[in-house]
mmCIF file of C-alpha atoms in Angstrom:
data_model
loop_
_atom_site.group_PDB
_atom_site.id
_atom_site.type_symbol
_atom_site.label_atom_id
_atom_site.label_comp_id
_atom_site.label_asym_id
_atom_site.label_seq_id
_atom_site.Cartn_x
_atom_site.Cartn_y
_atom_site.Cartn_z
ATOM 1 C CA MET A 1 4.090 6.704 13.787
ATOM 2 C CA ASP A 2 5.241 8.293 10.697
ATOM 3 C CA PHE A 3 7.185 11.523 12.308
ATOM 4 C CA LEU A 4 8.723 9.016 14.596
ATOM 5 C CA THR A 5 9.591 7.160 12.374
ATOM 6 C CA LEU A 6 11.146 9.752 9.712
ATOM 7 C CA LEU A 7 12.921 11.107 13.120
ATOM 8 C CA VAL A 8 14.689 8.056 13.621
ATOM 9 C CA LEU A 9 15.586 7.165 10.003
ATOM 10 C CA ALA A 10 17.376 10.619 10.057
ATOM 11 C CA ARG A 11 19.176 10.146 13.184
ATOM 12 C CA LEU A 12 21.142 6.907 11.511
ATOM 13 C CA LEU A 13 20.847 7.264 7.972
ATOM 14 C CA THR A 14 22.567 10.054 5.913
ATOM 15 C CA PRO A 15 20.847 12.937 2.802
ATOM 16 C CA ALA A 16 22.452 10.357 0.405
ATOM 17 C CA ASP A 17 20.868 7.750 1.605
ATOM 18 C CA PHE A 18 17.097 9.414 1.789
ATOM 19 C CA GLY A 19 17.927 10.438 -1.415
ATOM 20 C CA ILE A 20 18.237 7.060 -3.268
ATOM 21 C CA ALA A 21 15.010 5.687 -1.681
ATOM 22 C CA ALA A 22 13.387 9.118 -2.889
ATOM 23 C CA LEU A 23 14.275 8.484 -6.508
ATOM 24 C CA ALA A 24 12.896 4.320 -6.036
ATOM 25 C CA MET A 25 9.762 6.090 -4.495
ATOM 26 C CA THR A 26 9.203 8.630 -7.251
ATOM 27 C CA LEU A 27 8.479 6.049 -9.873
ATOM 28 C CA VAL A 28 6.913 3.716 -8.034
ATOM 29 C CA ALA A 29 4.321 6.165 -6.313
ATOM 30 C CA THR A 30 3.410 7.564 -10.104
ATOM 31 C CA ILE A 31 2.642 4.290 -11.219
ATOM 32 C CA ASP A 32 0.617 3.576 -8.119
ATOM 33 C CA MET A 33 -1.693 6.781 -8.306
ATOM 34 C CA VAL A 34 -1.561 6.212 -12.269
ATOM 35 C CA LEU A 35 -3.056 2.944 -11.735
ATOM 36 C CA GLU A 36 -5.147 3.065 -8.641
ATOM 37 C CA VAL A 37 -8.583 1.885 -8.524
ATOM 38 C CA PRO A 38 -10.875 3.695 -5.644
ATOM 39 C CA VAL A 39 -12.094 0.948 -4.439
ATOM 40 C CA THR A 40 -13.314 1.219 -1.655
ATOM 41 C CA GLN A 41 -14.446 4.513 -2.512
ATOM 42 C CA ALA A 42 -16.557 3.465 -5.236
ATOM 43 C CA LEU A 43 -17.921 0.439 -2.078
ATOM 44 C CA ILE A 44 -18.717 3.675 0.765
ATOM 45 C CA ARG A 45 -20.954 5.503 -2.407
ATOM 46 C CA LEU A 46 -23.475 2.315 -3.190
ATOM 47 C CA LYS A 47 -26.672 2.516 -0.835
ATOM 48 C CA HIS A 48 -26.287 -1.697 -0.419
ATOM 49 C CA ILE A 49 -23.645 -4.133 -1.121
ATOM 50 C CA ASP A 50 -23.461 -7.763 -0.705
ATOM 51 C CA LYS A 51 -21.126 -9.907 -0.859
ATOM 52 C CA SER A 52 -20.559 -10.143 -4.416
ATOM 53 C CA HIS A 53 -19.568 -6.057 -4.306
ATOM 54 C CA LEU A 54 -16.948 -7.541 -1.515
ATOM 55 C CA ASP A 55 -15.905 -10.481 -4.505
ATOM 56 C CA THR A 56 -15.796 -7.332 -6.938
ATOM 57 C CA GLY A 57 -13.811 -5.375 -5.394
ATOM 58 C CA PHE A 58 -10.938 -7.881 -4.205
ATOM 59 C CA THR A 59 -10.345 -9.270 -7.809
ATOM 60 C CA ILE A 60 -9.975 -5.917 -8.992
ATOM 61 C CA GLY A 61 -7.565 -5.162 -6.162
ATOM 62 C CA ILE A 62 -6.045 -8.468 -7.891
ATOM 63 C CA LEU A 63 -6.168 -7.792 -10.884
ATOM 64 C CA ARG A 64 -4.316 -3.823 -10.104
ATOM 65 C CA SER A 65 -1.710 -5.302 -8.331
ATOM 66 C CA CYS A 66 -0.480 -7.762 -11.076
ATOM 67 C CA LEU A 67 -1.233 -4.896 -13.425
ATOM 68 C CA LEU A 68 1.421 -2.349 -11.367
ATOM 69 C CA THR A 69 4.338 -5.216 -10.177
ATOM 70 C CA THR A 70 4.098 -5.571 -14.514
ATOM 71 C CA VAL A 71 4.690 -1.771 -15.174
ATOM 72 C CA ILE A 72 7.214 -0.894 -12.490
ATOM 73 C CA LEU A 73 9.088 -4.026 -12.754
ATOM 74 C CA ALA A 74 9.525 -3.634 -16.340
ATOM 75 C CA LEU A 75 10.871 0.631 -15.725
ATOM 76 C CA ALA A 76 12.536 -0.127 -12.996
ATOM 77 C CA TRP A 77 16.008 -1.004 -14.811
ATOM 78 C CA PRO A 78 15.626 1.804 -17.843
ATOM 79 C CA PHE A 79 14.662 3.907 -15.231
ATOM 80 C CA ALA A 80 17.623 3.334 -12.892
ATOM 81 C CA MET A 81 20.386 3.596 -16.210
ATOM 82 C CA LEU A 82 18.477 6.913 -16.933
ATOM 83 C CA ASN A 83 19.399 7.656 -13.187
ATOM 84 C CA GLY A 84 23.132 7.250 -13.276
ATOM 85 C CA ASP A 85 22.206 3.897 -11.033
ATOM 86 C CA PRO A 86 22.131 -0.149 -10.979
ATOM 87 C CA HIS A 87 21.255 0.228 -7.402
ATOM 88 C CA LEU A 88 17.985 1.777 -8.032
ATOM 89 C CA ALA A 89 16.285 -1.129 -10.285
ATOM 90 C CA LEU A 90 16.358 -3.406 -7.448
ATOM 91 C CA ILE A 91 15.729 -0.439 -4.963
ATOM 92 C CA VAL A 92 12.322 -0.130 -7.014
ATOM 93 C CA ALA A 93 12.036 -3.836 -7.800
ATOM 94 C CA PHE A 94 11.299 -4.172 -4.133
ATOM 95 C CA MET A 95 9.422 -1.801 -3.720
ATOM 96 C CA ALA A 96 7.238 -2.217 -5.896
ATOM 97 C CA ALA A 97 5.704 -4.769 -3.598
ATOM 98 C CA GLY A 98 4.452 -2.419 -1.258
ATOM 99 C CA PRO A 99 1.426 -1.361 -3.062
ATOM 100 C CA ALA A 100 1.069 -4.338 -5.103
ATOM 101 C CA VAL A 101 -0.003 -6.052 -1.660
ATOM 102 C CA ARG A 102 -2.320 -3.244 0.182
ATOM 103 C CA GLY A 103 -4.087 -3.813 -2.792
ATOM 104 C CA LEU A 104 -5.050 -6.323 -1.705
ATOM 105 C CA VAL A 105 -7.074 -5.182 2.213
ATOM 106 C CA SER A 106 -9.936 -6.806 3.352
ATOM 107 C CA PRO A 107 -12.774 -4.905 1.357
ATOM 108 C CA THR A 108 -15.195 -5.745 4.270
ATOM 109 C CA MET A 109 -13.500 -2.994 6.158
ATOM 110 C CA THR A 110 -15.770 -0.648 3.437
ATOM 111 C CA HIS A 111 -18.225 -1.683 6.685
ATOM 112 C CA PHE A 112 -17.286 -0.227 9.413
ATOM 113 C CA LEU A 113 -16.218 3.094 7.851
ATOM 114 C CA ARG A 114 -19.590 3.506 5.554
ATOM 115 C CA ASP A 115 -20.738 2.975 9.980
ATOM 116 C CA LEU A 116 -18.196 5.611 10.802
ATOM 117 C CA ARG A 117 -16.709 2.983 13.111
ATOM 118 C CA TYR A 118 -12.554 3.548 12.920
ATOM 119 C CA SER A 119 -11.516 1.959 15.334
ATOM 120 C CA GLN A 120 -10.646 -0.360 13.610
ATOM 121 C CA THR A 121 -8.883 1.243 10.697
ATOM 122 C CA VAL A 122 -6.566 3.292 14.013
ATOM 123 C CA ILE A 123 -5.756 -0.850 14.745
ATOM 124 C CA ILE A 124 -4.265 -2.047 11.348
ATOM 125 C CA GLU A 125 -2.653 1.819 10.428
ATOM 126 C CA VAL A 126 -1.606 1.967 13.967
ATOM 127 C CA SER A 127 -0.189 -1.697 13.716
ATOM 128 C CA GLY A 128 1.428 -1.812 10.227
ATOM 129 C CA LYS A 129 3.664 1.638 11.138
ATOM 130 C CA LEU A 130 4.541 0.274 14.184
ATOM 131 C CA PHE A 131 6.189 -3.087 12.729
ATOM 132 C CA GLY A 132 7.287 -0.998 9.993
ATOM 133 C CA MET A 133 9.166 1.264 11.940
ATOM 134 C CA THR A 134 10.477 -1.842 13.992
ATOM 135 C CA ALA A 135 11.939 -3.148 11.125
ATOM 136 C CA ALA A 136 13.267 -0.228 9.914
ATOM 137 C CA ILE A 137 16.301 0.342 12.640
ATOM 138 C CA LEU A 138 16.826 -3.666 13.064
ATOM 139 C CA VAL A 139 18.275 -3.211 8.936
ATOM 140 C CA VAL A 140 19.427 0.037 10.026
ATOM 141 C CA LEU A 141 21.140 -0.970 12.816
ATOM 142 C CA ASN A 142 22.374 -3.815 10.823
ATOM 143 C CA GLY A 143 24.262 -1.410 8.338
ATOM 144 C CA GLY A 144 21.761 -2.038 6.309
ATOM 145 C CA MET A 145 21.671 2.079 5.213
ATOM 146 C CA TYR A 146 19.118 2.957 2.363
ATOM 147 C CA TRP A 147 17.680 -0.673 2.559
ATOM 148 C CA ALA A 148 15.778 0.261 6.161
ATOM 149 C CA ILE A 149 13.593 3.283 4.380
ATOM 150 C CA VAL A 150 12.489 0.128 1.750
ATOM 151 C CA ALA A 151 12.464 -2.114 4.590
ATOM 152 C CA ASN A 152 9.925 0.434 6.173
ATOM 153 C CA TYR A 153 7.764 0.605 2.971
ATOM 154 C CA LEU A 154 7.085 -3.021 2.371
ATOM 155 C CA VAL A 155 7.017 -4.113 6.191
ATOM 156 C CA THR A 156 3.853 -1.231 6.714
ATOM 157 C CA SER A 157 1.790 -2.477 4.186
ATOM 158 C CA VAL A 158 2.432 -6.473 4.361
ATOM 159 C CA ALA A 159 1.721 -6.149 8.201
ATOM 160 C CA ALA A 160 -1.189 -3.823 7.649
ATOM 161 C CA VAL A 161 -3.273 -5.794 5.091
ATOM 162 C CA GLY A 162 -2.371 -9.292 6.927
ATOM 163 C CA ILE A 163 -3.627 -7.493 10.022
ATOM 164 C CA SER A 164 -6.651 -6.217 7.865
ATOM 165 C CA TYR A 165 -8.042 -9.834 8.035
ATOM 166 C CA ILE A 166 -7.633 -10.262 11.598
ATOM 167 C CA VAL A 167 -9.382 -7.135 12.624
ATOM 168 C CA SER A 168 -12.492 -7.261 9.707
ATOM 169 C CA PRO A 169 -12.192 -11.387 7.976
ATOM 170 C CA TYR A 170 -12.915 -12.145 5.261
ATOM 171 C CA ARG A 171 -13.703 -14.904 2.883
ATOM 172 C CA PRO A 172 -11.142 -14.182 -1.176
ATOM 173 C CA ALA A 173 -13.257 -14.877 -3.635
ATOM 174 C CA ILE A 174 -12.049 -13.995 -7.268
ATOM 175 C CA SER A 175 -15.421 -12.178 -9.261
ATOM 176 C CA LEU A 176 -16.499 -9.382 -11.422
ATOM 177 C CA ALA A 177 -20.243 -10.474 -11.667
ATOM 178 C CA ARG A 178 -20.983 -6.320 -10.238
ATOM 179 C CA LEU A 179 -17.877 -4.805 -12.307
ATOM 180 C CA SER A 180 -20.721 -2.278 -13.632
ATOM 181 C CA ASP A 181 -21.207 -0.935 -10.103
ATOM 182 C CA PHE A 182 -17.130 0.068 -10.268
ATOM 183 C CA SER A 183 -16.574 1.521 -13.447
ATOM 184 C CA GLY A 184 -19.188 4.413 -13.768
ATOM 185 C CA PHE A 185 -16.796 5.062 -11.152
ATOM 186 C CA VAL A 186 -13.499 5.595 -12.217
ATOM 187 C CA GLY A 187 -13.322 7.511 -15.471
ATOM 188 C CA TRP A 188 -12.976 11.060 -15.324
ATOM 189 C CA LEU A 189 -10.778 10.046 -11.849
ATOM 190 C CA SER A 190 -8.211 7.773 -13.160
ATOM 191 C CA LEU A 191 -7.345 10.694 -15.656
ATOM 192 C CA SER A 192 -7.271 12.618 -12.375
ATOM 193 C CA GLN A 193 -4.774 9.914 -10.260
ATOM 194 C CA THR A 194 -2.763 10.187 -13.512
ATOM 195 C CA VAL A 195 -2.673 14.051 -13.343
ATOM 196 C CA ALA A 196 -2.166 13.823 -9.559
ATOM 197 C CA ALA A 197 1.340 11.587 -9.663
ATOM 198 C CA LEU A 198 2.390 14.303 -11.770
ATOM 199 C CA ASN A 199 1.360 16.599 -9.495
ATOM 200 C CA TRP A 200 2.575 15.464 -6.640
ATOM 201 C CA GLN A 201 6.007 13.526 -8.355
ATOM 202 C CA GLY A 202 7.172 15.110 -10.880
ATOM 203 C CA ASP A 203 8.944 17.901 -8.831
ATOM 204 C CA ARG A 204 11.171 15.274 -6.848
ATOM 205 C CA PHE A 205 12.247 13.909 -10.311
ATOM 206 C CA LEU A 206 13.230 16.903 -11.294
ATOM 207 C CA VAL A 207 15.239 17.775 -8.217
ATOM 208 C CA GLY A 208 16.626 14.121 -8.482
ATOM 209 C CA VAL A 209 17.881 14.933 -12.275
ATOM 210 C CA LEU A 210 19.108 17.915 -12.263
ATOM 211 C CA ALA A 211 20.928 18.550 -8.097
ATOM 212 C CA GLY A 212 21.718 15.244 -6.600
ATOM 213 C CA LYS A 213 20.696 12.497 -4.764
ATOM 214 C CA GLU A 214 21.439 14.288 -1.668
ATOM 215 C CA TRP A 215 19.895 17.289 -2.389
ATOM 216 C CA LEU A 216 16.583 15.549 -2.651
ATOM 217 C CA GLY A 217 17.271 13.576 0.705
ATOM 218 C CA ARG A 218 17.447 17.393 2.226
ATOM 219 C CA TYR A 219 14.069 17.924 -0.541
ATOM 220 C CA ALA A 220 12.281 14.721 0.712
ATOM 221 C CA ILE A 221 12.996 14.938 4.313
ATOM 222 C CA ALA A 222 11.601 18.559 4.214
ATOM 223 C CA ASN A 223 8.784 17.657 2.111
ATOM 224 C CA ASP A 224 7.770 14.979 4.887
ATOM 225 C CA LEU A 225 8.127 17.326 7.724
ATOM 226 C CA ALA A 226 5.847 19.698 5.562
ATOM 227 C CA VAL A 227 2.982 17.487 4.505
ATOM 228 C CA LEU A 228 3.039 16.948 8.440
ATOM 229 C CA PRO A 229 -0.133 18.648 9.679
ATOM 230 C CA THR A 230 -1.788 17.378 6.034
ATOM 231 C CA GLN A 231 -0.959 14.260 5.349
ATOM 232 C CA SER A 232 -0.810 12.850 9.417
ATOM 233 C CA LEU A 233 -3.596 15.016 10.947
ATOM 234 C CA ILE A 234 -6.690 16.171 8.290
ATOM 235 C CA GLY A 235 -5.298 13.022 5.571
ATOM 236 C CA PRO A 236 -6.192 9.947 7.757
ATOM 237 C CA ALA A 237 -9.769 12.206 8.638
ATOM 238 C CA MET A 238 -11.025 12.444 5.078
ATOM 239 C CA GLN A 239 -12.205 8.948 4.934
ATOM 240 C CA PRO A 240 -14.755 9.182 7.292
ATOM 241 C CA VAL A 241 -15.041 12.863 5.765
ATOM 242 C CA MET A 242 -16.096 11.414 2.483
ATOM 243 C CA ALA A 243 -18.734 8.462 3.806
ATOM 244 C CA ALA A 244 -20.200 10.757 6.110
ATOM 245 C CA PHE A 245 -20.378 13.160 2.972
ATOM 246 C CA ALA A 246 -22.019 9.908 0.685
ATOM 247 C CA ARG A 247 -24.387 9.408 3.482
ATOM 248 C CA ILE A 248 -26.441 13.206 3.338
ATOM 249 C CA ASN A 249 -25.715 13.404 -0.013
ATOM 250 C CA ALA A 250 -29.023 13.771 -1.389
ATOM 251 C CA GLU A 251 -29.522 16.402 1.581
ATOM 252 C CA PRO A 252 -27.603 19.139 -0.543
ATOM 253 C CA GLU A 253 -28.775 22.043 2.200
ATOM 254 C CA ARG A 254 -27.052 19.866 4.718
ATOM 255 C CA LEU A 255 -23.936 18.982 3.299
ATOM 256 C CA ARG A 256 -23.275 22.558 1.985
ATOM 257 C CA LEU A 257 -23.164 23.157 5.462
ATOM 258 C CA ALA A 258 -21.254 19.649 6.413
ATOM 259 C CA PHE A 259 -18.713 21.183 4.054
ATOM 260 C CA VAL A 260 -18.335 24.267 4.854
ATOM 261 C CA LYS A 261 -17.573 22.905 8.489
ATOM 262 C CA THR A 262 -15.331 20.589 7.399
ATOM 263 C CA MET A 263 -13.488 22.902 5.618
ATOM 264 C CA ARG A 264 -13.232 25.455 8.572
ATOM 265 C CA PHE A 265 -12.157 22.649 10.737
ATOM 266 C CA THR A 266 -9.482 21.720 8.558
ATOM 267 C CA MET A 267 -7.714 25.305 7.538
ATOM 268 C CA MET A 268 -8.263 25.893 11.623
ATOM 269 C CA ILE A 269 -5.763 22.966 12.334
ATOM 270 C CA SER A 270 -3.851 23.637 8.807
ATOM 271 C CA THR A 271 -2.668 27.603 8.579
ATOM 272 C CA PRO A 272 -1.587 28.106 12.349
ATOM 273 C CA ALA A 273 0.038 24.404 11.834
ATOM 274 C CA CYS A 274 2.195 25.431 9.091
ATOM 275 C CA ILE A 275 2.772 28.861 10.546
ATOM 276 C CA GLY A 276 4.222 27.982 13.155
ATOM 277 C CA ILE A 277 6.583 25.409 11.250
ATOM 278 C CA ALA A 278 7.537 27.615 8.918
ATOM 279 C CA LEU A 279 8.937 30.535 11.733
ATOM 280 C CA THR A 280 11.048 28.347 13.753
ATOM 281 C CA ALA A 281 12.391 25.764 10.641
ATOM 282 C CA ASP A 282 15.595 26.389 11.480
ATOM 283 C CA LEU A 283 15.207 25.464 15.031
ATOM 284 C CA LEU A 284 12.965 22.305 14.351
ATOM 285 C CA ILE A 285 15.502 20.875 11.662
ATOM 286 C CA GLU A 286 18.871 21.390 14.208
ATOM 287 C CA THR A 287 16.755 19.942 17.251
ATOM 288 C CA LEU A 288 14.620 17.284 15.557
ATOM 289 C CA LEU A 289 17.473 15.782 12.584
ATOM 290 C CA GLY A 290 20.768 17.121 13.374
ATOM 291 C CA PRO A 291 23.226 19.611 12.128
ATOM 292 C CA ASN A 292 22.837 17.116 8.937
ATOM 293 C CA TRP A 293 20.300 18.256 8.073
ATOM 294 C CA GLN A 294 20.749 22.386 8.216
ATOM 295 C CA GLU A 295 19.956 22.137 4.588
ATOM 296 C CA ALA A 296 16.250 21.226 4.117
ATOM 297 C CA ALA A 297 15.416 24.313 6.665
ATOM 298 C CA PRO A 298 15.065 26.881 3.706
ATOM 299 C CA LEU A 299 13.505 24.025 2.170
ATOM 300 C CA LEU A 300 11.042 23.273 5.252
ATOM 301 C CA ARG A 301 10.250 26.820 5.093
ATOM 302 C CA LEU A 302 9.059 27.287 2.128
ATOM 303 C CA LEU A 303 7.909 23.795 1.475
ATOM 304 C CA VAL A 304 4.995 23.677 4.401
ATOM 305 C CA LEU A 305 3.921 27.847 2.957
ATOM 306 C CA SER A 306 2.633 26.243 -0.075
ATOM 307 C CA VAL A 307 0.853 23.089 1.658
ATOM 308 C CA MET A 308 -0.976 25.462 3.799
ATOM 309 C CA PRO A 309 -4.258 25.516 1.709
ATOM 310 C CA VAL A 310 -4.040 22.152 0.547
ATOM 311 C CA PRO A 311 -6.870 20.861 3.418
ATOM 312 C CA TYR A 312 -9.511 23.236 1.004
ATOM 313 C CA TYR A 313 -8.791 20.807 -2.051
ATOM 314 C CA GLN A 314 -8.610 17.767 0.968
ATOM 315 C CA CYS A 315 -11.986 18.976 1.257
ATOM 316 C CA LEU A 316 -13.691 19.649 -1.864
ATOM 317 C CA TYR A 317 -11.400 16.524 -3.252
ATOM 318 C CA SER A 318 -13.923 14.381 -1.062
ATOM 319 C CA LEU A 319 -17.053 15.855 -1.667
ATOM 320 C CA GLY A 320 -16.247 15.376 -5.274
ATOM 321 C CA LEU A 321 -16.239 11.675 -4.029
ATOM 322 C CA ALA A 322 -19.350 11.758 -2.453
ATOM 323 C CA LEU A 323 -21.296 13.023 -5.404
ATOM 324 C CA ASN A 324 -19.681 11.695 -8.208
ATOM 325 C CA ARG A 325 -18.018 14.998 -9.367
ATOM 326 C CA THR A 326 -14.920 13.128 -10.695
ATOM 327 C CA LYS A 327 -14.649 15.382 -13.651
ATOM 328 C CA THR A 328 -14.281 17.948 -11.023
ATOM 329 C CA ILE A 329 -11.450 16.408 -9.447
ATOM 330 C CA PHE A 330 -9.527 16.405 -12.584
ATOM 331 C CA ARG A 331 -10.120 19.888 -13.624
ATOM 332 C CA LEU A 332 -8.507 20.958 -10.584
ATOM 333 C CA ASN A 333 -5.593 18.706 -10.524
ATOM 334 C CA LEU A 334 -5.635 19.482 -14.338
ATOM 335 C CA ILE A 335 -5.554 23.242 -13.045
ATOM 336 C CA ASP A 336 -2.450 22.568 -10.650
ATOM 337 C CA LEU A 337 -0.259 21.108 -13.006
ATOM 338 C CA GLY A 338 -0.328 23.554 -15.644
ATOM 339 C CA LEU A 339 0.707 25.638 -12.908
ATOM 340 C CA LYS A 340 3.302 23.847 -12.415
ATOM 341 C CA GLY A 341 4.793 22.774 -15.709
ATOM 342 C CA LEU A 342 5.042 26.579 -15.850
ATOM 343 C CA LEU A 343 6.805 27.518 -12.456
ATOM 344 C CA LEU A 344 9.095 24.831 -11.748
ATOM 345 C CA PRO A 345 11.191 24.843 -15.052
ATOM 346 C CA VAL A 346 11.371 28.856 -14.090
ATOM 347 C CA GLY A 347 12.401 28.022 -11.427
ATOM 348 C CA PHE A 348 15.331 25.947 -12.152
ATOM 349 C CA PHE A 349 16.362 27.880 -14.854
ATOM 350 C CA LEU A 350 16.567 31.044 -12.729
ATOM 351 C CA ALA A 351 18.454 28.985 -9.392
ATOM 352 C CA ALA A 352 21.341 28.249 -11.904
ATOM 353 C CA VAL A 353 22.839 31.515 -11.678
ATOM 354 C CA PRO A 354 23.780 31.867 -7.818
ATOM 355 C CA GLY A 355 25.626 27.886 -7.679
ATOM 356 C CA PRO A 356 25.445 24.622 -8.385
ATOM 357 C CA ALA A 357 23.591 23.843 -4.813
ATOM 358 C CA TRP A 358 20.265 26.497 -6.111
ATOM 359 C CA PRO A 359 18.783 24.261 -7.934
ATOM 360 C CA GLY A 360 18.077 21.594 -5.122
ATOM 361 C CA SER A 361 17.653 24.753 -2.724
ATOM 362 C CA SER A 362 14.861 27.107 -2.374
ATOM 363 C CA SER A 363 14.889 29.184 -5.356
ATOM 364 C CA PRO A 364 12.906 26.667 -7.014
ATOM 365 C CA GLN A 365 10.072 25.836 -4.462
ATOM 366 C CA ALA A 366 9.808 29.716 -4.011
ATOM 367 C CA TRP A 367 8.155 29.262 -7.491
ATOM 368 C CA SER A 368 6.367 25.814 -6.858
ATOM 369 C CA ALA A 369 5.486 27.463 -3.387
ATOM 370 C CA ALA A 370 2.865 30.129 -5.279
ATOM 371 C CA THR A 371 0.780 26.873 -6.622
ATOM 372 C CA PRO A 372 -1.266 25.754 -4.250
ATOM 373 C CA TRP A 373 -2.562 29.183 -3.237
ATOM 374 C CA TRP A 374 -3.661 29.971 -6.899
ATOM 375 C CA CYS A 375 -5.302 26.584 -7.420
ATOM 376 C CA ALA A 376 -6.696 26.959 -3.931
ATOM 377 C CA ALA A 377 -7.802 30.281 -5.371
ATOM 378 C CA SER A 378 -9.015 28.406 -8.606
ATOM 379 C CA LEU A 379 -10.799 25.497 -7.099
ATOM 380 C CA VAL A 380 -15.063 26.948 -7.134
ATOM 381 C CA SER A 381 -14.393 28.751 -10.632
ATOM 382 C CA ALA A 382 -13.413 25.722 -11.545
ATOM 383 C CA SER A 383 -15.901 23.154 -10.133
ATOM 384 C CA GLY A 384 -18.881 24.560 -11.913
ATOM 385 C CA SER A 385 -20.832 21.966 -9.447
ATOM 386 C CA SER A 386 -22.501 21.461 -6.402
ATOM 387 C CA CYS A 387 -19.225 21.285 -5.280
ATOM 388 C CA GLY A 388 -18.787 24.818 -6.217
ATOM 389 C CA ALA A 389 -21.182 26.241 -4.248
ATOM 390 C CA SER A 390 -20.823 24.613 -1.404
ATOM 391 C CA GLY A 391 -17.125 26.616 -1.907
ATOM 392 C CA ARG A 392 -19.069 29.912 -2.483
ATOM 393 C CA SER A 393 -21.034 29.205 0.340
ATOM 394 C CA ARG A 394 -17.979 29.057 2.301
ATOM 395 C CA TRP A 395 -18.273 32.144 4.648
ATOM 396 C CA ARG A 396 -21.925 32.550 4.973
ATOM 397 C CA SER A 397 -23.474 29.256 6.284
ATOM 398 C CA PRO A 398 -24.411 30.052 10.452
ATOM 399 C CA PRO A 399 -21.813 28.904 12.700
#
């Protein structure tokens, strides 16, 4: 559904429309990740959960949504002035409702995840995205331009949360009686989310500031296409994988084999898909998006190669959550941030030589494309835990 929505909107909107929406999303997504509270993951890890656990998780979600909305609204106007576009403030304000509403999803969905039943999750995700795509098309056909992207983002979140209460009924109640069962899980993971937010959104902010909204729009489209193999195919499976790891976390050998097989399978999907997209980037852009997006082809070629090792990290992230090794996750994100912090400014500096268009084009991304490869090579040595032990043995496990 994400892919279909992207194709439809790319045909109807301009790179500048995508650019202004991507710039607003940069702020919203950054705050969303920084203030992320892994309520679902914490519930999955518990041996037993009762109504008081669900009530506590729901209450944490409400508090987090209130804080997130307050922070985003407070930063909306300064962010718009920093980027020289007053329209950004209103776009950011509307987009803030998306993550705020998502934090109120029915906590009883955890029961399905713990039992490795995922049909309900699929129904919620697909239905929400279908509502979002319909809203986006209606808005753009009525001349809404970039507001179609905002509508898609907001309606998808609201519809998914509403459907979650139909699929998995829950009677809301305010309680923090079981807060201690959640607080121990947050610490290092909250720091990790802050670093991850800078990792995932920092480059978009730089492109928007230094290269303009049109190049940011091309960059955002290229990035959305590049992450399809890891985000749309592999990403949705990681929560069930984490639940499965949590079930067997007391059996080290079985857990090691499960991690190795999962990592191999995800890389088997990611590697050929990413290489295929990189080799046919020009043709894909022209066929799927049209001639207005040809400048995005070099970006897509480099971005898709840069995400090729991401499934290994996704598997290690799920394993780290299942084992409560959140400090390891923080260290891995910190390595990635350090490499990007060094390489992106150098890329922008060198790209300024050929001409003004290059800062938003392939040169800076050529530098950052190497970052995930180096980070993947550092994962095992950085972990220093049972996660690392699983990684070191990845080629020695039996088939």
